[in-house]
GROMACS .gro file of C-alpha atoms in nm:
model
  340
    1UNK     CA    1   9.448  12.545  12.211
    2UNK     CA    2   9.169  12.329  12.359
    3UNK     CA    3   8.913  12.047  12.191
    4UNK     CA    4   8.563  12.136  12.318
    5UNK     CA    5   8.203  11.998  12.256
    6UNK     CA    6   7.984  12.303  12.270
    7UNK     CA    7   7.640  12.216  12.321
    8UNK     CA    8   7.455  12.512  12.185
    9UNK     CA    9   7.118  12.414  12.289
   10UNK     CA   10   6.895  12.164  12.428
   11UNK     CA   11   6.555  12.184  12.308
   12UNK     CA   12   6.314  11.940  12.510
   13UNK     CA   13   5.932  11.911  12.422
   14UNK     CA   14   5.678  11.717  12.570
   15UNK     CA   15   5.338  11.672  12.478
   16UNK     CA   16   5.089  11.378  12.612
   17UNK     CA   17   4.793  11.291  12.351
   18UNK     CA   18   4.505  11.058  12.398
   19UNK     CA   19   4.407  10.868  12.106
   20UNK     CA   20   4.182  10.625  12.215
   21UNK     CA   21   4.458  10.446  12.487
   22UNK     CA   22   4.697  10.687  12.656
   23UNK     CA   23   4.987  10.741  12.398
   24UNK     CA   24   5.299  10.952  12.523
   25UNK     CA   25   5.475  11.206  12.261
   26UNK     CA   26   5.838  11.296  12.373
   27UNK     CA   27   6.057  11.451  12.129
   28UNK     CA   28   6.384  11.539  12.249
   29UNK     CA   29   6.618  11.731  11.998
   30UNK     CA   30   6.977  11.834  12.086
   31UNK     CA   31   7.210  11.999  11.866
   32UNK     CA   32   7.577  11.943  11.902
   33UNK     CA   33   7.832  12.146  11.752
   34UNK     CA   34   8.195  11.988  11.761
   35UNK     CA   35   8.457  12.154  11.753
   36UNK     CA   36   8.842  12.005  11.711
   37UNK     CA   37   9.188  12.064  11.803
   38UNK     CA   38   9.487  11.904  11.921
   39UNK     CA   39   9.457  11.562  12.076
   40UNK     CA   40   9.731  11.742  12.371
   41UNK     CA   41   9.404  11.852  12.533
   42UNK     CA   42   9.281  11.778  12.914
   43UNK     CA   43   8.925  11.912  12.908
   44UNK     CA   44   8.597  11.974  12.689
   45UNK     CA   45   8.470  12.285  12.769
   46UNK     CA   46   8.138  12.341  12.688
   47UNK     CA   47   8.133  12.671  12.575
   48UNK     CA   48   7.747  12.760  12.631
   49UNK     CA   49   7.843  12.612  12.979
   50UNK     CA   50   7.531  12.390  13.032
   51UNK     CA   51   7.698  12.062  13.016
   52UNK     CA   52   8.069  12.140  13.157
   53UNK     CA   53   8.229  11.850  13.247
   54UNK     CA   54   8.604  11.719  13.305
   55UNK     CA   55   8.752  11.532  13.058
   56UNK     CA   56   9.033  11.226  13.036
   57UNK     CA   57   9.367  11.393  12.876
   58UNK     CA   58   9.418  11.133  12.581
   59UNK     CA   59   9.048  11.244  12.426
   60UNK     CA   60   9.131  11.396  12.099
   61UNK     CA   61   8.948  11.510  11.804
   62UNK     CA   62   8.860  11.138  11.748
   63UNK     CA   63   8.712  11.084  12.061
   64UNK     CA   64   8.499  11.419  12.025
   65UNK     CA   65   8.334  11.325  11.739
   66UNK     CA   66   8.284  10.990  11.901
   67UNK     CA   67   8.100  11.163  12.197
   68UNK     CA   68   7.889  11.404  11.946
   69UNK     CA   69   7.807  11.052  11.809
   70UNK     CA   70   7.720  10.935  12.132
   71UNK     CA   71   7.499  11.203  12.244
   72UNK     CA   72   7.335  11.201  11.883
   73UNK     CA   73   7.242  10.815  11.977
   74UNK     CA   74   7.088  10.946  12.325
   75UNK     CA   75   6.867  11.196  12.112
   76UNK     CA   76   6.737  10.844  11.924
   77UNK     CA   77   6.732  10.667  12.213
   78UNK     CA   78   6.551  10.867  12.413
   79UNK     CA   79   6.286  10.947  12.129
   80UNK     CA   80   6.228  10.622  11.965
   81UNK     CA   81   6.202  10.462  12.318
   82UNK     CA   82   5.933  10.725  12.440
   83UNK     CA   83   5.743  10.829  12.119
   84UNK     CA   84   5.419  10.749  12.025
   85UNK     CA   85   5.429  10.397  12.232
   86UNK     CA   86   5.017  10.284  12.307
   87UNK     CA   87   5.018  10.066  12.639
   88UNK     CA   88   4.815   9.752  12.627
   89UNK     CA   89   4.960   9.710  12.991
   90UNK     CA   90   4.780   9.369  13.053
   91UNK     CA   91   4.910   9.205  12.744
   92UNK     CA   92   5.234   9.324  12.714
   93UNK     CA   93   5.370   9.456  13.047
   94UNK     CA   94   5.250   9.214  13.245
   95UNK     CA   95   5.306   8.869  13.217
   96UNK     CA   96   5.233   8.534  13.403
   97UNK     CA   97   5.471   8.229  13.509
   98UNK     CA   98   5.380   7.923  13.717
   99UNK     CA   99   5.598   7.783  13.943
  100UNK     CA  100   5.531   7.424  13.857
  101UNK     CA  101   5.635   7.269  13.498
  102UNK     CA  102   5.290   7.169  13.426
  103UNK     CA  103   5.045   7.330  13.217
  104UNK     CA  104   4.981   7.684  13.258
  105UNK     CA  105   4.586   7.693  13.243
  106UNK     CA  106   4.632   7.328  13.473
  107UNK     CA  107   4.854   7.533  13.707
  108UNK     CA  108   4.593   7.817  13.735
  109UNK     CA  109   4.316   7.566  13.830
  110UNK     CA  110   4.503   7.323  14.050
  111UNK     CA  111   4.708   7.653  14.254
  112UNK     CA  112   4.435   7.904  14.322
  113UNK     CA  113   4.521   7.874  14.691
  114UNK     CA  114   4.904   7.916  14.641
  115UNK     CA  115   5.119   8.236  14.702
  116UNK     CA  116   5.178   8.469  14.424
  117UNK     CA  117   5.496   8.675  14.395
  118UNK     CA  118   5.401   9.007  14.191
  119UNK     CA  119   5.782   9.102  14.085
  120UNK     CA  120   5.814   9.478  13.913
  121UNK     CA  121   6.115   9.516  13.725
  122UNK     CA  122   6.408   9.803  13.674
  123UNK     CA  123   6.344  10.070  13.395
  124UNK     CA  124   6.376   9.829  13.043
  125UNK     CA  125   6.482   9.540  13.214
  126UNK     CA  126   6.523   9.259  12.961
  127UNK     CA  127   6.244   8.973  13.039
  128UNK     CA  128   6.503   8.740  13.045
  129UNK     CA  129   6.697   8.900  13.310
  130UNK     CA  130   6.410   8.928  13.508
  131UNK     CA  131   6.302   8.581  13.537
  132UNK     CA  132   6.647   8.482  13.747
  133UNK     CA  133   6.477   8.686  13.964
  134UNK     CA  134   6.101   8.484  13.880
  135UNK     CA  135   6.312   8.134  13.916
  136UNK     CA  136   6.378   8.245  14.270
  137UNK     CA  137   6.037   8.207  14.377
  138UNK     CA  138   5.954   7.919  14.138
  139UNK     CA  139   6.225   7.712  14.327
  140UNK     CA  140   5.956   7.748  14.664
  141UNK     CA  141   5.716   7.643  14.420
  142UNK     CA  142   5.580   8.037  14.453
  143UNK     CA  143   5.409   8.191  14.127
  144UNK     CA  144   5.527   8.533  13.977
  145UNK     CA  145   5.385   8.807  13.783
  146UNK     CA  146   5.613   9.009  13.598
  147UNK     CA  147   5.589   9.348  13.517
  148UNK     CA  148   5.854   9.469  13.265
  149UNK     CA  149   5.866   9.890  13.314
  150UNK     CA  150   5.935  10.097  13.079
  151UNK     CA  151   6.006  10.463  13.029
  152UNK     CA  152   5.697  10.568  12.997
  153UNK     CA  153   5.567  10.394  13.304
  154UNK     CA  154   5.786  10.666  13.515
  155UNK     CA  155   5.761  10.960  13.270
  156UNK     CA  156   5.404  10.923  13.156
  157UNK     CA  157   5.108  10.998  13.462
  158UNK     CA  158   4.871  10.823  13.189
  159UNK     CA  159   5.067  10.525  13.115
  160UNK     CA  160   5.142  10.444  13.506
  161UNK     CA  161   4.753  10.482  13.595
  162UNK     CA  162   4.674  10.243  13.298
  163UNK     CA  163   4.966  10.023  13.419
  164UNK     CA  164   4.886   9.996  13.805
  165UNK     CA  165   4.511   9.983  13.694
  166UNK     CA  166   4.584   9.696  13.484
  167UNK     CA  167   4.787   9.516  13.775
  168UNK     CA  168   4.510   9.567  14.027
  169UNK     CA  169   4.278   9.398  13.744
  170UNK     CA  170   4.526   9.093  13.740
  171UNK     CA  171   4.518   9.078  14.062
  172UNK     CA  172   4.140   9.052  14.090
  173UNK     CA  173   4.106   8.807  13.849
  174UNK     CA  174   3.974   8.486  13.938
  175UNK     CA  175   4.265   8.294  13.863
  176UNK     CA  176   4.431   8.509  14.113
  177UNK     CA  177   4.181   8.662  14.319
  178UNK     CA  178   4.237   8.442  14.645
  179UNK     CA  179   4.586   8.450  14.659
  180UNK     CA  180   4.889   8.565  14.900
  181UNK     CA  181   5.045   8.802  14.746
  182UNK     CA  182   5.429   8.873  14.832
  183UNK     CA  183   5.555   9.209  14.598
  184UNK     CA  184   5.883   9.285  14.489
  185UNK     CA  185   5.977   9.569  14.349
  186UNK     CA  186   6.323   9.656  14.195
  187UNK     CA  187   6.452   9.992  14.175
  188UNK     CA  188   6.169  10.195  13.987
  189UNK     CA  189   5.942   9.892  14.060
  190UNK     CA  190   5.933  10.062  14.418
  191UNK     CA  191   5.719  10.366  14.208
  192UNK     CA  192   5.513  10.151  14.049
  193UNK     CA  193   5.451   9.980  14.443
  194UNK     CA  194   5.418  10.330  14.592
  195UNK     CA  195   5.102  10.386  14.317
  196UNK     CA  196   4.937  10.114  14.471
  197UNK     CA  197   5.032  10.264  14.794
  198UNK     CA  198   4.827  10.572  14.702
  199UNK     CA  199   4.527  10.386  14.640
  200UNK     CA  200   4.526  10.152  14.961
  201UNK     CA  201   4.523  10.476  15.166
  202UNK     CA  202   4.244  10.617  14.947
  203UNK     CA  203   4.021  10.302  15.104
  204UNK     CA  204   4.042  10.149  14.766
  205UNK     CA  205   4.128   9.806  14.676
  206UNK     CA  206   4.115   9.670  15.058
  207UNK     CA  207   4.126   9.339  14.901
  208UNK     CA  208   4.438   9.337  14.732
  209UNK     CA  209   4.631   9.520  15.057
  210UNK     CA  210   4.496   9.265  15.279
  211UNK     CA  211   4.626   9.032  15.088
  212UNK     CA  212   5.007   9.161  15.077
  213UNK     CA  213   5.174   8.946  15.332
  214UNK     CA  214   5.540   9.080  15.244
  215UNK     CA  215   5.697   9.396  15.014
  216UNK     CA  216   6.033   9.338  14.928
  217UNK     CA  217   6.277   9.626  14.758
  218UNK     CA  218   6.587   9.568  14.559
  219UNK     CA  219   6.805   9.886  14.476
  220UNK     CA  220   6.473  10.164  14.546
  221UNK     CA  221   6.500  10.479  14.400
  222UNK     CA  222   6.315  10.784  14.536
  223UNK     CA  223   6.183  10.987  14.276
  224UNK     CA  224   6.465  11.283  14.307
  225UNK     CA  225   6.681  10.969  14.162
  226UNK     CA  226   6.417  10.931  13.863
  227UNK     CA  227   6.742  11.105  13.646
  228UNK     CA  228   6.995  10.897  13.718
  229UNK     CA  229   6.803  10.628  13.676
  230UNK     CA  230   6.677  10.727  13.351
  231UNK     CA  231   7.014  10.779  13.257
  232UNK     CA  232   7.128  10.425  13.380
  233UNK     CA  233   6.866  10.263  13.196
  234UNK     CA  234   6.943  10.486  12.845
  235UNK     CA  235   7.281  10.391  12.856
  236UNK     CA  236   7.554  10.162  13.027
  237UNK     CA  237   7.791  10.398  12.905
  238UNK     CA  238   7.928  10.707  13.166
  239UNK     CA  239   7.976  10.938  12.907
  240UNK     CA  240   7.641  10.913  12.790
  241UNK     CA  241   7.487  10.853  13.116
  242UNK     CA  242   7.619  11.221  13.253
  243UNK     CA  243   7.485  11.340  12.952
  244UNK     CA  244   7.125  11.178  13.006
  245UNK     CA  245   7.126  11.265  13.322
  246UNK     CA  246   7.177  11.623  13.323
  247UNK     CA  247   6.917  11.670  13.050
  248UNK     CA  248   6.671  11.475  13.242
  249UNK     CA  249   6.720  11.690  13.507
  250UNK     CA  250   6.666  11.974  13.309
  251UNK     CA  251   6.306  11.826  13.198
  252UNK     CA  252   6.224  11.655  13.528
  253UNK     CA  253   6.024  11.948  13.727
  254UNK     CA  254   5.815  12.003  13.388
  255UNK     CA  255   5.706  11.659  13.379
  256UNK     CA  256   5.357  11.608  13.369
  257UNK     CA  257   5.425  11.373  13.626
  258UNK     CA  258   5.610  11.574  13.841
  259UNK     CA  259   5.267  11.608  14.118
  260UNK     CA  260   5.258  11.266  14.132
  261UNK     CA  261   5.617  11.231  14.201
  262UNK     CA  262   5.580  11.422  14.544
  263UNK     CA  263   5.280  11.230  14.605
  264UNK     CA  264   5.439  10.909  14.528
  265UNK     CA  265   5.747  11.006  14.798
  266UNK     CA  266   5.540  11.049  15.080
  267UNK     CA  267   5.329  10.761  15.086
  268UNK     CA  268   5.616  10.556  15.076
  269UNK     CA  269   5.760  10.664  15.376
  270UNK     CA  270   5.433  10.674  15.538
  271UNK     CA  271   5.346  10.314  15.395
  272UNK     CA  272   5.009  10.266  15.489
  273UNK     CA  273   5.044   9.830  15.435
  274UNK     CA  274   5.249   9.728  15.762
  275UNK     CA  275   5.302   9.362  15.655
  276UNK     CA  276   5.697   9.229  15.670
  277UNK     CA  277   5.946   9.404  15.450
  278UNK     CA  278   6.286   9.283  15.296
  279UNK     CA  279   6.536   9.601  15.196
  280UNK     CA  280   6.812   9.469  14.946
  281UNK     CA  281   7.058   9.716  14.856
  282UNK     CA  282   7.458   9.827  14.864
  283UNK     CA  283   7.628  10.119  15.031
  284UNK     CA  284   7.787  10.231  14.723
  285UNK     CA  285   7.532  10.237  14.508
  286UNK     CA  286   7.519  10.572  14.274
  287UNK     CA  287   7.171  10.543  14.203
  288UNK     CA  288   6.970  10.445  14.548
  289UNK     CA  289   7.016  10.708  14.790
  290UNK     CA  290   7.152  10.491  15.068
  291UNK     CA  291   7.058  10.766  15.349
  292UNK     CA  292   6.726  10.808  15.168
  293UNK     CA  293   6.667  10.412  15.214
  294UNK     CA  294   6.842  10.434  15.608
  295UNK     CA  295   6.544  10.719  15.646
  296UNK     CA  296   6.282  10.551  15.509
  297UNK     CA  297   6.382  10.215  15.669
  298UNK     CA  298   6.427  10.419  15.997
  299UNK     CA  299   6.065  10.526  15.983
  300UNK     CA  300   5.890  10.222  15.888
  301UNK     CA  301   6.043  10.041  16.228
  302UNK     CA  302   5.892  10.347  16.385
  303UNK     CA  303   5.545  10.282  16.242
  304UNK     CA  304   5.595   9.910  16.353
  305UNK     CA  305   5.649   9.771  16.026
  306UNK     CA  306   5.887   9.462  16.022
  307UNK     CA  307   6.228   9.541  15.806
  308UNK     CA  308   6.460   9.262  15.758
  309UNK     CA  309   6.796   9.366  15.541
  310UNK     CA  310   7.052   9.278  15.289
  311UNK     CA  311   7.346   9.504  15.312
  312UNK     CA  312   7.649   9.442  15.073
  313UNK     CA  313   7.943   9.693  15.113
  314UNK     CA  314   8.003   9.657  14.722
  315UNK     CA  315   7.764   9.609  14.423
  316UNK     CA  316   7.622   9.727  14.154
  317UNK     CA  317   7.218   9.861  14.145
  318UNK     CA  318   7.022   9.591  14.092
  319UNK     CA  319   7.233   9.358  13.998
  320UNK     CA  320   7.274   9.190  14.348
  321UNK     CA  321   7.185   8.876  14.237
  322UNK     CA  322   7.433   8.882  14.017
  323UNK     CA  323   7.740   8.949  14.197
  324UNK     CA  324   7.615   8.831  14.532
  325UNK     CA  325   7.395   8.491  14.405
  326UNK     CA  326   7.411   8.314  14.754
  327UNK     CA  327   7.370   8.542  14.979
  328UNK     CA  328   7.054   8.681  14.783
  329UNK     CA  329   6.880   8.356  14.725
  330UNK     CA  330   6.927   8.282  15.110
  331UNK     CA  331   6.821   8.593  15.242
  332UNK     CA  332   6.566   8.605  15.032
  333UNK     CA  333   6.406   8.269  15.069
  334UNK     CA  334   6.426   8.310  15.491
  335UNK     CA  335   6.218   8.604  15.468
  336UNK     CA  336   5.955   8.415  15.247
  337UNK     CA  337   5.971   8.087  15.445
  338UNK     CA  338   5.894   8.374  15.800
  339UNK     CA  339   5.593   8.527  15.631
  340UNK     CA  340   5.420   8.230  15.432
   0.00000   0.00000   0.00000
């Protein structure tokens, strides 16, 4: 006898609308079918064989329903976090924090001259979360803007172009339009870096590149890794993360997107901006591509761009501050101190 989840199909559709601002319609349906028998078990096979995978020995009928439960949850998860969401990218993606206690319009006025550090977050980071990684700049007195990304930021080609386009506005504005800029970019904050990338060697936005003095990455993911990452972000749970994964795979070369991903790959490793850069990132990370990053790193020294590193031997994607607080804040304030 064997206990067995067989998942009989996986229906994915995708369909982009425009109403007025770019909207993105994912609906993702998957119908599970559980099926139970003794707990004596080592393995759920999946009978339709898309989704085999090994299982622990004490998962019994309990447990399976628990998964089917689980994988139900992705299905939400991944539709209420990608349906229907309208981007006001300026007001609600983006967001502004001086690095002195004072006013904020007061700060604006009296630091139009100062550095700014534009920091792009991980796939639905948690704002909170992100500004330890804002505070690291605010203790040189540096100040950030944060952009939170979401799902549809990677999945959507709409909502990135309004997103980037709405950056490049900030980043014009008077308040900000004379400013150093130092960019950091943590795991698929390196996309959203690589679309500005796209329009520097275009000839557009001159400004703004000349203006980049360093480009720091924490944990970059190439776009083949968009699917693990997805699945990272969905879920902190490996169970449902294998899951996630293998149906973003599945969707992943029908992405409307999917042109731009290509695109996006190769003008990162061809990086047109050839001011300092600052790779942070661990050898056994599942989600960065470590040779992928060696490559790219590889090349960029071969194009004369300056690359200064942060290796750890253990970690966790970006979550090096985290685990590895001091030798992330000092690593990372030398390479600022060199380029300012």
């Amino acid at each position: 006898a064997s206990s067995y989840i067989s998942v009989d199909n996986i229906m994915v559709g995708l369909r982009t609308q425009l109403m007025g601002r770019a909207l993105l319609t994912i609906s993702i349906n998957i119908a599970v079918k559980v099926s139970a028998a003794p707990c004596w078990t080592r393995n759920i096979h999946a009978s339709a064989a898309p989704l085999a995978m090994g299982w622990p020995s004490n998962y019994c009928r309990r447990r399976n329903i628990l998964m089917a439960g689980q994988t139900s949850i992705l299905a939400e998860q991944l539709s209420t976090s990608m349906i229907d969401e309208s981007f006001n990218s300026r007001s609600k993606a983006i967001s502004f924090y001086p690095g002195c206690k004072d006013n904020e319009l007061q700060t604006i006025k009296t630091r139009s001259q100062a550095p700014l550090a534009v920091l792009v977050s991980w796939l639905n980071a948690k704002e909170k979360y992100v500004l330890k990684y804002a505070e690291l700049y605010h203790n040189l007195g540096i100040d950030t803007l944060v952009v939170c990304t979401r799902l549809p930021h990677v999945l959507s080609r709409s909502a990135t172009t309004e997103l980037t386009q709405a950056l490049m506005d900030t980043l014009y504005d008077p308040a900000f339009k004379d400013r150093d800029i130092i960019f950091q970019g943590c795991s698929a904050g390196a996309y959203i870096y690589a679309q500005l990338l796209l329009q520097f060697e275009q000839g557009r936005h001159t400004d703004v590149q000349n203006r980049l003095k360093g480009q720091i990455f924490d944990s970059p993911v190439d776009t083949d890794g968009i699917p693990l990452g997805l699945a990272t972000a969905i879920s902190d749970k490996p169970a449902v993360q294998r899951i996630a994964e293998k149906v973003a795979r599945a969707i992943y070369t029908r992405l409307p997107a999917y042109p731009l991903y290509r695109e996006t790959s190769r003008v990162f490793y061809q990086n047109p901006v050839g001011c300092p850069s600052l790779w942070i990132y661990s050898e056994d990370d599942p989600v960065s591509n470590v040779q992928d990053l060696k490559r790219c790193i590889k090349m960029w020294g071969k194009s004369h761009i300056p690359v200064k590193e942060i290796v750890f031997d253990k970690s966790k994607h970006a979550e090096h501050l985290r685990f590895h607080p001091e030798q992330y804040t000092e690593g990372l304030n030398m390479f600022v101190q060199d380029i300012l």
